PDB file of C-alpha atoms (C1' of nucleotides) in Angstrom:
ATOM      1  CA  UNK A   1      74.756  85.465  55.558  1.00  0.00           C
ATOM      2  CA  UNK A   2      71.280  84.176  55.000  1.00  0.00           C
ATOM      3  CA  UNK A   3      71.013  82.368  51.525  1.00  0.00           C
ATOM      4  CA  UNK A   4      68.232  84.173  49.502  1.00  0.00           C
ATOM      5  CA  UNK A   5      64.901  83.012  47.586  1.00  0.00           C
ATOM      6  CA  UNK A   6      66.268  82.255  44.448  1.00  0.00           C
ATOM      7  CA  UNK A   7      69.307  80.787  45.916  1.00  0.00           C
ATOM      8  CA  UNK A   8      67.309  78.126  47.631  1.00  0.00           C
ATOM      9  CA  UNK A   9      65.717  77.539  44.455  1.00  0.00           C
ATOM     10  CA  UNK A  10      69.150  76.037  42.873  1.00  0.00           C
ATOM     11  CA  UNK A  11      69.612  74.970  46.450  1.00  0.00           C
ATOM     12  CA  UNK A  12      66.595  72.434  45.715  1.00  0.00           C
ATOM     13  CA  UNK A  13      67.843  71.270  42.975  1.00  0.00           C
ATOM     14  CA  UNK A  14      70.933  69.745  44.585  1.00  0.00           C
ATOM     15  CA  UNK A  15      69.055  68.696  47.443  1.00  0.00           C
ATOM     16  CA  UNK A  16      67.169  66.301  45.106  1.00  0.00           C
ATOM     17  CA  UNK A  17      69.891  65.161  43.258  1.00  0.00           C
ATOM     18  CA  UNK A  18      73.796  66.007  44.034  1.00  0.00           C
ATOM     19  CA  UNK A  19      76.456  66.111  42.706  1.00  0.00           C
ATOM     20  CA  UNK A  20      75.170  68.478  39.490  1.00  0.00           C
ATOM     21  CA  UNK A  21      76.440  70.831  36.914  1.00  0.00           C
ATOM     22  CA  UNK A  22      75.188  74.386  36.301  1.00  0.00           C
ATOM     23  CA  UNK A  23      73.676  72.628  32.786  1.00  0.00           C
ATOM     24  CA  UNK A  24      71.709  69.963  34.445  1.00  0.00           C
ATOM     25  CA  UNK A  25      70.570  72.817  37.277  1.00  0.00           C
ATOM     26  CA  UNK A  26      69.843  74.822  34.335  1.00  0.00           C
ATOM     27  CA  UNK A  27      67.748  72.105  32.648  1.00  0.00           C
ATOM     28  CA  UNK A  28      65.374  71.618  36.147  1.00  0.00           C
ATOM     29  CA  UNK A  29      64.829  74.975  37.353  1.00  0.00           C
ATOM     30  CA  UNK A  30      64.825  77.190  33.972  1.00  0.00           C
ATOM     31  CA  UNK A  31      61.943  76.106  31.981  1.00  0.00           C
ATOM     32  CA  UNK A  32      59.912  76.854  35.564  1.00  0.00           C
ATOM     33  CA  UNK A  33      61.529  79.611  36.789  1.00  0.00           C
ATOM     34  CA  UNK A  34      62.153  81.172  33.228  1.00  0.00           C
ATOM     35  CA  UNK A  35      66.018  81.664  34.303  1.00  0.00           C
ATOM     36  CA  UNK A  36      68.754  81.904  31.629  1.00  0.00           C
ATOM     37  CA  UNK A  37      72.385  80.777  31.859  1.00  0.00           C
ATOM     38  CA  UNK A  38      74.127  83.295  33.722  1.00  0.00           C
ATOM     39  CA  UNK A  39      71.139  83.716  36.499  1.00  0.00           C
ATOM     40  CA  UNK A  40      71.926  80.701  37.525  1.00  0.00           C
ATOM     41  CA  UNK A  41      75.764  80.814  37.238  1.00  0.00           C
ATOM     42  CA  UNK A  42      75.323  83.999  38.908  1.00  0.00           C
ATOM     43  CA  UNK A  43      73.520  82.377  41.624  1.00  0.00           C
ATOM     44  CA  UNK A  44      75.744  79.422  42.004  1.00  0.00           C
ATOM     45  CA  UNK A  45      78.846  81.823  42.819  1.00  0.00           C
ATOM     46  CA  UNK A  46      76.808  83.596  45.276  1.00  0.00           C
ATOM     47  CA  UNK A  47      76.359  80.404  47.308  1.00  0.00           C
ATOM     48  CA  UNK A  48      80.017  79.043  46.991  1.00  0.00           C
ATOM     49  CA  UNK A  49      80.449  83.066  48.604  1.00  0.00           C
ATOM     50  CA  UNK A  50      78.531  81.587  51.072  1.00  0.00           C
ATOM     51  CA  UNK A  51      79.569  78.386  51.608  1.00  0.00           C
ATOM     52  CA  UNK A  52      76.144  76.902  50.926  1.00  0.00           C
ATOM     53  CA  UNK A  53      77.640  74.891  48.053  1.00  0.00           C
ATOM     54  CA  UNK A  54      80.979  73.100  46.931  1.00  0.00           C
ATOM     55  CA  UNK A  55      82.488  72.674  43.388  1.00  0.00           C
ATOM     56  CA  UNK A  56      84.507  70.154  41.949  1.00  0.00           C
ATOM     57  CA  UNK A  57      86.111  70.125  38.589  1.00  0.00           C
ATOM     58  CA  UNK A  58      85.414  67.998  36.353  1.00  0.00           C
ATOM     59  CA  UNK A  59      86.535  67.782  33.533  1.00  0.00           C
ATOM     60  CA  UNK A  60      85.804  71.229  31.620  1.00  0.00           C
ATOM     61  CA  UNK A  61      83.048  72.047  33.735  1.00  0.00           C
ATOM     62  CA  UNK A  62      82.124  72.139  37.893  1.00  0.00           C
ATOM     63  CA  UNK A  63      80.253  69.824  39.244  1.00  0.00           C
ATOM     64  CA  UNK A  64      78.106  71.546  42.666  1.00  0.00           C
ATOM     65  CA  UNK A  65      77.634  69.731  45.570  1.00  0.00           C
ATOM     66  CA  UNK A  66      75.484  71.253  48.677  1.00  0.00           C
ATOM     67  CA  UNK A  67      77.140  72.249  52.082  1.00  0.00           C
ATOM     68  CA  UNK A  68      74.282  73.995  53.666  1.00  0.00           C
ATOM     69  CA  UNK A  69      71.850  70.584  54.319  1.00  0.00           C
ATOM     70  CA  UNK A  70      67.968  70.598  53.658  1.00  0.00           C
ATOM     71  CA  UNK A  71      67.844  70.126  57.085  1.00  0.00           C
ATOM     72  CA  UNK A  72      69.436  73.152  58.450  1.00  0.00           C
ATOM     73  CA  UNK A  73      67.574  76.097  56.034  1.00  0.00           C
ATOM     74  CA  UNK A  74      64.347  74.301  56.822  1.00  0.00           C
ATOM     75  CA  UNK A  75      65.466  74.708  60.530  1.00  0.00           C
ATOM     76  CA  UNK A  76      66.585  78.126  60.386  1.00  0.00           C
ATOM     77  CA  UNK A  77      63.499  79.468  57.899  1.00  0.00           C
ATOM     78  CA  UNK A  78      61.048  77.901  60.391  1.00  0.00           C
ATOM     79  CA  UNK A  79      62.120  78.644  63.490  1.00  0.00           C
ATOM     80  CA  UNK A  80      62.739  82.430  62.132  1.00  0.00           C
ATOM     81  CA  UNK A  81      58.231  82.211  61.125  1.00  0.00           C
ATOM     82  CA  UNK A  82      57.786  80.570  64.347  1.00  0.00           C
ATOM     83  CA  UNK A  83      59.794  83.279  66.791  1.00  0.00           C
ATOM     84  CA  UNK A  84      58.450  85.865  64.425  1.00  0.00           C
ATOM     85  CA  UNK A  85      54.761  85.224  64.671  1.00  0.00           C
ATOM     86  CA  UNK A  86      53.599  82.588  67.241  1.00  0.00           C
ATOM     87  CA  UNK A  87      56.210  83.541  70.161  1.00  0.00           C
ATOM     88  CA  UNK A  88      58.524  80.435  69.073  1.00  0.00           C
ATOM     89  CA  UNK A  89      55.103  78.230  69.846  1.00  0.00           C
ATOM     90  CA  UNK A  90      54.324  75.250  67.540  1.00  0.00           C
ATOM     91  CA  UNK A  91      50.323  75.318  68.973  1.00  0.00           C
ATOM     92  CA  UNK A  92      49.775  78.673  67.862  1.00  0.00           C
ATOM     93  CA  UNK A  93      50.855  77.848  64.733  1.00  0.00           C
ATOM     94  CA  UNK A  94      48.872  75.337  64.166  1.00  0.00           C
ATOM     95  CA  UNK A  95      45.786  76.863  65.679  1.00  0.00           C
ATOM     96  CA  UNK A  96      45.861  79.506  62.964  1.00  0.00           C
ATOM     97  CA  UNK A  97      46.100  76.844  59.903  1.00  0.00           C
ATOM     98  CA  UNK A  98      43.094  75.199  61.673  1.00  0.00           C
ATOM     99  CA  UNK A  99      41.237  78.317  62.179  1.00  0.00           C
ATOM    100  CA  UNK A 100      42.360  79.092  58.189  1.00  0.00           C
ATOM    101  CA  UNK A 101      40.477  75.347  57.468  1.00  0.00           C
ATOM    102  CA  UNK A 102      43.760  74.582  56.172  1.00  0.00           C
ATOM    103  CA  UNK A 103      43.998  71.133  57.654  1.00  0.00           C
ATOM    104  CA  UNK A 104      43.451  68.422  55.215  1.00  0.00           C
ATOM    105  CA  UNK A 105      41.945  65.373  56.291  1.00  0.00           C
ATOM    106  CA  UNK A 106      45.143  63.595  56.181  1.00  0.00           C
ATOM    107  CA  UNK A 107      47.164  66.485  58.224  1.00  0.00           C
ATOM    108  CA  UNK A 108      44.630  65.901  60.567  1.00  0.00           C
ATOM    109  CA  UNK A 109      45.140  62.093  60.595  1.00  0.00           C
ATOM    110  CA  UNK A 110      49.063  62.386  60.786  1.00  0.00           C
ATOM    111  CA  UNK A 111      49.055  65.063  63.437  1.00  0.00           C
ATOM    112  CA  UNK A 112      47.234  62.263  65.474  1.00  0.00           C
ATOM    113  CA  UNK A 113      49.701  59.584  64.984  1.00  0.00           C
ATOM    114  CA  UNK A 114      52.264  61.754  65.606  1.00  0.00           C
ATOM    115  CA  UNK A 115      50.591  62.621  68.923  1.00  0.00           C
ATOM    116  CA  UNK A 116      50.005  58.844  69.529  1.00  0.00           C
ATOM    117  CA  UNK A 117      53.613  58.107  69.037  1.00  0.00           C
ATOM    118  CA  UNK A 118      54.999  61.226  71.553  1.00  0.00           C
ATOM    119  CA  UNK A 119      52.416  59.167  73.761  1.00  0.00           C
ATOM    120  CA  UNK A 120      53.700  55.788  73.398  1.00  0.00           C
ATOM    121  CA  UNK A 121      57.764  57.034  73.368  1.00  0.00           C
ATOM    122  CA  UNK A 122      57.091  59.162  76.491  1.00  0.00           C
ATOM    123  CA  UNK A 123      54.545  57.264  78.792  1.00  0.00           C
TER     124      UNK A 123
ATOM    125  CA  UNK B   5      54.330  94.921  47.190  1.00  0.00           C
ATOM    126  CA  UNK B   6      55.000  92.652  50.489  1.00  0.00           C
ATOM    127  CA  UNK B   7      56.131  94.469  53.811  1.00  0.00           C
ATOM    128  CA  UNK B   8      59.331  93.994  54.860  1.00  0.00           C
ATOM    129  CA  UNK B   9      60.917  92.286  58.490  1.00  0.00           C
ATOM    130  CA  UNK B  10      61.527  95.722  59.776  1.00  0.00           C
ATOM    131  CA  UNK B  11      58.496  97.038  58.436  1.00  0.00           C
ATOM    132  CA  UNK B  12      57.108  94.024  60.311  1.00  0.00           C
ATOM    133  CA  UNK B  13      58.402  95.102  63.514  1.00  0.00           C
ATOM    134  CA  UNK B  14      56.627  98.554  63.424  1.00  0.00           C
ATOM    135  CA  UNK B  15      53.235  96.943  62.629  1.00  0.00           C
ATOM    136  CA  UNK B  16      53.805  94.630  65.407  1.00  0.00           C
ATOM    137  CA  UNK B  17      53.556  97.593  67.737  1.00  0.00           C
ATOM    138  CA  UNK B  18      50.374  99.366  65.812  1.00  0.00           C
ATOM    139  CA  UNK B  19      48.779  95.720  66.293  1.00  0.00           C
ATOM    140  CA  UNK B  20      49.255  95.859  69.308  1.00  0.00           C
ATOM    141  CA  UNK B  21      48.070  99.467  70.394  1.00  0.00           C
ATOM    142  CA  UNK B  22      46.279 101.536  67.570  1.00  0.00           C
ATOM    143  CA  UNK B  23      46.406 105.087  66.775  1.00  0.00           C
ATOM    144  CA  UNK B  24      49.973 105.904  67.770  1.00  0.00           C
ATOM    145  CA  UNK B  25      52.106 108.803  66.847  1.00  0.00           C
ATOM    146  CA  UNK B  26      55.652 108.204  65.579  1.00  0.00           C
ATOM    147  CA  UNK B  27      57.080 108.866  68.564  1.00  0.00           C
ATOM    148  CA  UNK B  28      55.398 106.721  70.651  1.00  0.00           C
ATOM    149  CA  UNK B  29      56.541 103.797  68.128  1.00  0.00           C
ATOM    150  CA  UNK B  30      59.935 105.399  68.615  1.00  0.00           C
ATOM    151  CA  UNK B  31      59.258 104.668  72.195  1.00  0.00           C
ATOM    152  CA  UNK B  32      58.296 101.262  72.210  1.00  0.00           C
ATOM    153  CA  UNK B  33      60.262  99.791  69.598  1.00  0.00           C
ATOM    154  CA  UNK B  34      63.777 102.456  69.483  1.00  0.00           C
ATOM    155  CA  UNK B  35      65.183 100.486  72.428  1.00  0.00           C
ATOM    156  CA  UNK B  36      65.014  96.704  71.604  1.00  0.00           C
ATOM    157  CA  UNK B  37      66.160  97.602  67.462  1.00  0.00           C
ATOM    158  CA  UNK B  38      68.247 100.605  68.408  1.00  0.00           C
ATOM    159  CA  UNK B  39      66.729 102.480  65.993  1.00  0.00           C
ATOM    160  CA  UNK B  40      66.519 106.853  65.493  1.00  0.00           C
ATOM    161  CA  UNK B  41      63.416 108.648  65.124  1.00  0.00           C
ATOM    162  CA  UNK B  42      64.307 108.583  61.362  1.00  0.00           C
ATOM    163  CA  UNK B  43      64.088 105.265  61.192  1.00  0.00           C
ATOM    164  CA  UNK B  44      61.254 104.923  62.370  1.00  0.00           C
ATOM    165  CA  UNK B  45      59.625 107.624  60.402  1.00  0.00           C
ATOM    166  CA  UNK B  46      61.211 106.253  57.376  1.00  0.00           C
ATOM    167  CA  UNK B  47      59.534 103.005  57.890  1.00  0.00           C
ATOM    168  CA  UNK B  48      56.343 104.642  58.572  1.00  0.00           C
ATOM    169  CA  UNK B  49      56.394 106.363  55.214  1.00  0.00           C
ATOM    170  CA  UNK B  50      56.978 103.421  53.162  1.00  0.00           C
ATOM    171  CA  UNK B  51      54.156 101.422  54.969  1.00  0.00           C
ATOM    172  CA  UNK B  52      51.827 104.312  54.190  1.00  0.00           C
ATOM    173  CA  UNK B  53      53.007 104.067  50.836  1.00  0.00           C
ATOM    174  CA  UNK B  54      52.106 100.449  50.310  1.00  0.00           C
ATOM    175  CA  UNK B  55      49.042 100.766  51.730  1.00  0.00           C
ATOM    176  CA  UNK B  56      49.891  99.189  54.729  1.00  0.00           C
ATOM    177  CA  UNK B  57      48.866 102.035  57.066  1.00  0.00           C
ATOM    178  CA  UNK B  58      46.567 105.137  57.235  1.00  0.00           C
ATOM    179  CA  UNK B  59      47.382 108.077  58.862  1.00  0.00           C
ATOM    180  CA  UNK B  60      45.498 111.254  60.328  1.00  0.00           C
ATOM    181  CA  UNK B  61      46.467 114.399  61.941  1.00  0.00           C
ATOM    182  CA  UNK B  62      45.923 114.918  65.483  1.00  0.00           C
ATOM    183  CA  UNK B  63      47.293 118.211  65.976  1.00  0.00           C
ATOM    184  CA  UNK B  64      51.161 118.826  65.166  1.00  0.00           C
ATOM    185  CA  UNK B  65      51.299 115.048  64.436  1.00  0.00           C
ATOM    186  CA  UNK B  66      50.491 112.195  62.623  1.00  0.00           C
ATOM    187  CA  UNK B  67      48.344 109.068  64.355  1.00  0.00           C
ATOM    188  CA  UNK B  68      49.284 105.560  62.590  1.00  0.00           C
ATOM    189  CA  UNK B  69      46.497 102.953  62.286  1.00  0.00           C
ATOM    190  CA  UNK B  70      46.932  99.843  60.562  1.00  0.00           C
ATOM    191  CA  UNK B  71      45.452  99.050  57.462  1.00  0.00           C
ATOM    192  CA  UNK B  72      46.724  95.650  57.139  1.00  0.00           C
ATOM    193  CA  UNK B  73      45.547  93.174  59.676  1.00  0.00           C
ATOM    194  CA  UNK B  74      47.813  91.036  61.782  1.00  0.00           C
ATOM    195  CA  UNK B  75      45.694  88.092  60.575  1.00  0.00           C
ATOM    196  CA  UNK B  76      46.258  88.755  56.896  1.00  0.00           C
ATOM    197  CA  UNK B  77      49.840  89.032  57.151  1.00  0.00           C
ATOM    198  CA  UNK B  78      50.522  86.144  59.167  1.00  0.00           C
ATOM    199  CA  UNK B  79      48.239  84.544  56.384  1.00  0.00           C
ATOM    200  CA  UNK B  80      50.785  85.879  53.782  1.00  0.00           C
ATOM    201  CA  UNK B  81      54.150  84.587  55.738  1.00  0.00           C
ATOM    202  CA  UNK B  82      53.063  80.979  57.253  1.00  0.00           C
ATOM    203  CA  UNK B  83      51.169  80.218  53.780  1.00  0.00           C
ATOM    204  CA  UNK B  84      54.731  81.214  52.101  1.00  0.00           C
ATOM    205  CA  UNK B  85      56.782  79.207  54.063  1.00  0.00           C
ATOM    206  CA  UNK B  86      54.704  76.040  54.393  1.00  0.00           C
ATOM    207  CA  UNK B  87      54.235  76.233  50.479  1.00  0.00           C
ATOM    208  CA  UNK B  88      58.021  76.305  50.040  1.00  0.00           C
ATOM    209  CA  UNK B  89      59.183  73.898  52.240  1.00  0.00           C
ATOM    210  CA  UNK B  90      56.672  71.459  53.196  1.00  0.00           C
ATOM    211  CA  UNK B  91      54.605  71.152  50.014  1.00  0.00           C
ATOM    212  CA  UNK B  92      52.161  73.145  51.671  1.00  0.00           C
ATOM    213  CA  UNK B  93      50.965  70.560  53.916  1.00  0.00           C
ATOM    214  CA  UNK B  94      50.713  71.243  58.008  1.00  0.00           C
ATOM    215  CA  UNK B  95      51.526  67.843  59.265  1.00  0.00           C
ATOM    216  CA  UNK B  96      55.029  67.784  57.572  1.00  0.00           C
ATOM    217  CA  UNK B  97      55.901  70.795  59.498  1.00  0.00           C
ATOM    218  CA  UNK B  98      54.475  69.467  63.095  1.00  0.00           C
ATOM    219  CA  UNK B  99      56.429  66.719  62.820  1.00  0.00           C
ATOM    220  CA  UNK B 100      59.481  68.607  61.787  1.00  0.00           C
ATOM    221  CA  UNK B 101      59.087  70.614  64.876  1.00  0.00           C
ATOM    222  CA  UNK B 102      58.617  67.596  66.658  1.00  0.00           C
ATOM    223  CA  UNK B 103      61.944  66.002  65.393  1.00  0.00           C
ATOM    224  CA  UNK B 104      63.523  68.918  66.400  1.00  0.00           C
ATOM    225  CA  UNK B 105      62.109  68.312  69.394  1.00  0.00           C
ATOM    226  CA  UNK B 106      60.888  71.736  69.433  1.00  0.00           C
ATOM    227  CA  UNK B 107      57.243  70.906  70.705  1.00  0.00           C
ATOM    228  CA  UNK B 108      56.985  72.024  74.637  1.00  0.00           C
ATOM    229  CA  UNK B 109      54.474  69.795  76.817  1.00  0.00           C
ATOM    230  CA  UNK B 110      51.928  73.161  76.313  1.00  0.00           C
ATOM    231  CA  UNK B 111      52.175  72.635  72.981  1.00  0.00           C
ATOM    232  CA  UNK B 112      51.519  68.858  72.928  1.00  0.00           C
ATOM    233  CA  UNK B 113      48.956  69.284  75.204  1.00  0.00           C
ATOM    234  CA  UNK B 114      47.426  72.051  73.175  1.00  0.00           C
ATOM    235  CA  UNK B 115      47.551  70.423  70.073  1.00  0.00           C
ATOM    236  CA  UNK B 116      46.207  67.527  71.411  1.00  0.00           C
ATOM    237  CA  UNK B 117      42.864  70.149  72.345  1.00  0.00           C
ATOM    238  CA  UNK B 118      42.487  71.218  69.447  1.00  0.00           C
ATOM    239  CA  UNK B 119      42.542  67.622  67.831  1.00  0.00           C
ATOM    240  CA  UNK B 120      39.522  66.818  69.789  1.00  0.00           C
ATOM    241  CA  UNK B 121      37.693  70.044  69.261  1.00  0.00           C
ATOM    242  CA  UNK B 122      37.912  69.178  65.624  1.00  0.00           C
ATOM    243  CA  UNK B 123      36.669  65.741  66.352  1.00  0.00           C
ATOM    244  CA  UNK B 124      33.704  67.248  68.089  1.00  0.00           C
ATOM    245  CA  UNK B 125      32.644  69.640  65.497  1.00  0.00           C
ATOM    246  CA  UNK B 126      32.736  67.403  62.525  1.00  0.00           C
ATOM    247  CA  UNK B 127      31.549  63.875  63.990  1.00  0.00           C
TER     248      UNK B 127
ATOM    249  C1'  DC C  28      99.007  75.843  16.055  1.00  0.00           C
ATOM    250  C1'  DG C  29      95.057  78.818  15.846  1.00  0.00           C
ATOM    251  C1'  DC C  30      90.016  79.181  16.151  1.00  0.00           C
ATOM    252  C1'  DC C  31      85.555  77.852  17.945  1.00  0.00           C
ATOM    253  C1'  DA C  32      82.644  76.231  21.309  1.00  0.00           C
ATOM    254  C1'  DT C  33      81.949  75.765  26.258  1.00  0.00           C
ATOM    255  C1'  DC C  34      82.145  76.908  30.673  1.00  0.00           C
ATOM    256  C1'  DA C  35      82.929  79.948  34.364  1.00  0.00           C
ATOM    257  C1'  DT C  36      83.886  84.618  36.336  1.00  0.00           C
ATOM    258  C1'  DT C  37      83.250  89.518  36.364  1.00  0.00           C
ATOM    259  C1'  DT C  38      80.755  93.359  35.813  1.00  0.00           C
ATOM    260  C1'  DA C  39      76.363  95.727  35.511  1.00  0.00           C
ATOM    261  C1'  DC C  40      72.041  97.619  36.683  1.00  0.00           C
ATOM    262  C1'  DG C  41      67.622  98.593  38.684  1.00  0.00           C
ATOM    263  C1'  DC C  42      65.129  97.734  42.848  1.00  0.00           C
ATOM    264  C1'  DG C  43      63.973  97.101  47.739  1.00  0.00           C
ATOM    265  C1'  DT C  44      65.876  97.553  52.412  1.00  0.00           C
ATOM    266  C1'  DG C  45      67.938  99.283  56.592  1.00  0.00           C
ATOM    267  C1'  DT C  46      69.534 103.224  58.360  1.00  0.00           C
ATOM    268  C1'  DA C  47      69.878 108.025  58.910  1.00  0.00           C
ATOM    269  C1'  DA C  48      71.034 112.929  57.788  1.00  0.00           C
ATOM    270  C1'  DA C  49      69.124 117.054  55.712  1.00  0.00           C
ATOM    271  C1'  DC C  50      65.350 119.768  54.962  1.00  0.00           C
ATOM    272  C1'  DA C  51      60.600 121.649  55.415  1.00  0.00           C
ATOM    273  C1'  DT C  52      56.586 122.901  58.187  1.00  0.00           C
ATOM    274  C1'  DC C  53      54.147 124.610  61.730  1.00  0.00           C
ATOM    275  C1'  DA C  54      52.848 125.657  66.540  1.00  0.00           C
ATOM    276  C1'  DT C  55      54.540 127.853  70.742  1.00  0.00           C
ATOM    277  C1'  DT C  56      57.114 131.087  73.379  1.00  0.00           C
ATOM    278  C1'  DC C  57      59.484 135.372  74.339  1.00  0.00           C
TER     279       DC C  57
ATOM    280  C1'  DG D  30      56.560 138.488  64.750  1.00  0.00           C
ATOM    281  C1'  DA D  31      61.086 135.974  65.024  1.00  0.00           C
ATOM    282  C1'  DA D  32      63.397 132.177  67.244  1.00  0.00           C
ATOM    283  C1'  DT D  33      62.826 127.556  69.010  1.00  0.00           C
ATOM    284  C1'  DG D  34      61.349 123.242  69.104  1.00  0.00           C
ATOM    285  C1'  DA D  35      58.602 119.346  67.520  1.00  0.00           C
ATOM    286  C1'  DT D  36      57.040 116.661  63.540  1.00  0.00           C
ATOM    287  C1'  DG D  37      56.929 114.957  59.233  1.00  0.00           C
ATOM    288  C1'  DT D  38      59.064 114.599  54.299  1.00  0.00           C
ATOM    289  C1'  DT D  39      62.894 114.146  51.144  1.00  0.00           C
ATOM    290  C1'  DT D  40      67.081 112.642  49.961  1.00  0.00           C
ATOM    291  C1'  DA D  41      71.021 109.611  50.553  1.00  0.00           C
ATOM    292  C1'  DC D  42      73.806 105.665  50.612  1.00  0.00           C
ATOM    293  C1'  DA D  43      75.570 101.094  51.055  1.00  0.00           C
ATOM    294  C1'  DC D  44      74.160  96.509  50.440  1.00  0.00           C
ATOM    295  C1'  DG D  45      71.821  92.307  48.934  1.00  0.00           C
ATOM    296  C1'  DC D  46      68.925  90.417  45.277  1.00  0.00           C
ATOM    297  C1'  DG D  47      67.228  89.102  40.680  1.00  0.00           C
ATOM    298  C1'  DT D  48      68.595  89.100  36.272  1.00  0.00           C
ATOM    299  C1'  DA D  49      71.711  89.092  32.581  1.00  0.00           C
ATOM    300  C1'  DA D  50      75.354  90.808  29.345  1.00  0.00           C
ATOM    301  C1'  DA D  51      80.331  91.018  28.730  1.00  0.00           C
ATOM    302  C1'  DT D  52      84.577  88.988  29.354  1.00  0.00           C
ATOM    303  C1'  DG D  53      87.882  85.414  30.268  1.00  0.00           C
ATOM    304  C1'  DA D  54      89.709  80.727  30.264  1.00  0.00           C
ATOM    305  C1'  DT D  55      90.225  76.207  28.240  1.00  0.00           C
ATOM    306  C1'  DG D  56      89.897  72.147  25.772  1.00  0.00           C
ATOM    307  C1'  DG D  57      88.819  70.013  21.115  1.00  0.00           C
ATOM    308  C1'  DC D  58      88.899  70.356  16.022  1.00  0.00           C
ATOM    309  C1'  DG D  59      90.520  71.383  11.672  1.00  0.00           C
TER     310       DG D  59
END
DNA sequence: CGCCATCATTTACGCGTGTAAACATCATTC
DNA sequence: GAATGATGTTTACACGCGTAAATGATGGCG
């Protein structure tokens, strides 16, 4: 099962920084996301449902580690946008950011090295 | 409130074709989704009810035209997703395509157009 | 040892979603 | 004009999600 919004907002959390406890987690995400204790205990059991996340004891306390990696959700969420709306095409995509005038000066700079170097690795 | 994935995939056909009656949705999308008339009429209702679609009567029936354009909603989804997982900045995601080596010769080649038409235009 | 503070786990609840059956409406046919 | 068939509308239901209160377990303190 797919992990949800506010899942992969805990989710973050342990991507920057693992292993944590719900408290730390707590600390990070609820002062943003206005979350209180059990939301996010709540939402921590949901993902060890899932697999998404491991727990160790330690001490009186868990300590959450991720399964699921960074990697992988961005992988799955993109591709998912990408099939959805551009026919599984990365031009199309960004066509319509360009079209939007969403390309910042630097995107536009990367998206040119990154060009060069597909160039220069595939001659 | 946003439109859901199977929503989505009733637009899709109204985006593509416009006015269309229930059943020739039915017809176009039953099929792939395996999905019954009420389904489809289900869907149809809650899309009218956010707004999503208008309908008029032609005859015993109802003609669906969108409301909400393709463009808007693909707005909506790619801004969402490049927001929350590449800080809202385009290169980030190119190049995670492109270590996934997800980007097709068309699309290099494509990109690589559109590079230079944006060169042209602002000099 | 018994109680309090800490954690975690369970239960709850309203809401949107996916899916569809039940019901209502109205035009057409016998 | 009543029965039939085509459409649309209402209602239903299970499930995941966001959010949190209630309950349970456990270790430290007096």
């Amino acid at each position: 099962m797919a992990i949800s919004e506010a899942e992969a907002v805990v989710m973050d959390v342990l991507w920057r920084e693992a292993p944590r406890s719900a408290e730390e987690i707590l600390a990070e995400v609820g002062p943003a996301q206005n979350w209180q204790e059990g939301t996010v205990k709540s939402l921590l059991n949901r993902l060890l449902r899932k697999k998404a996340v491991h727990a160790e004891r330690e001490g009186r306390r868990y300590l959450y580690t991720p399964l699921l990696k960074r990697e992988q959700y961005v992988q799955q969420e993109s591709k998912g946008l990408l099939d959805r709306l551009f026919g599984g095409r990365v031009a199309p995509l960004v066509a319509h950011f360009s079209e939007q005038r969403k390309l910042s000066k630097k995107d536009i700079a990367e998206l040119r090295k990154l060009l060069k170097e597909l160039d220069d690795e595939q001659p």
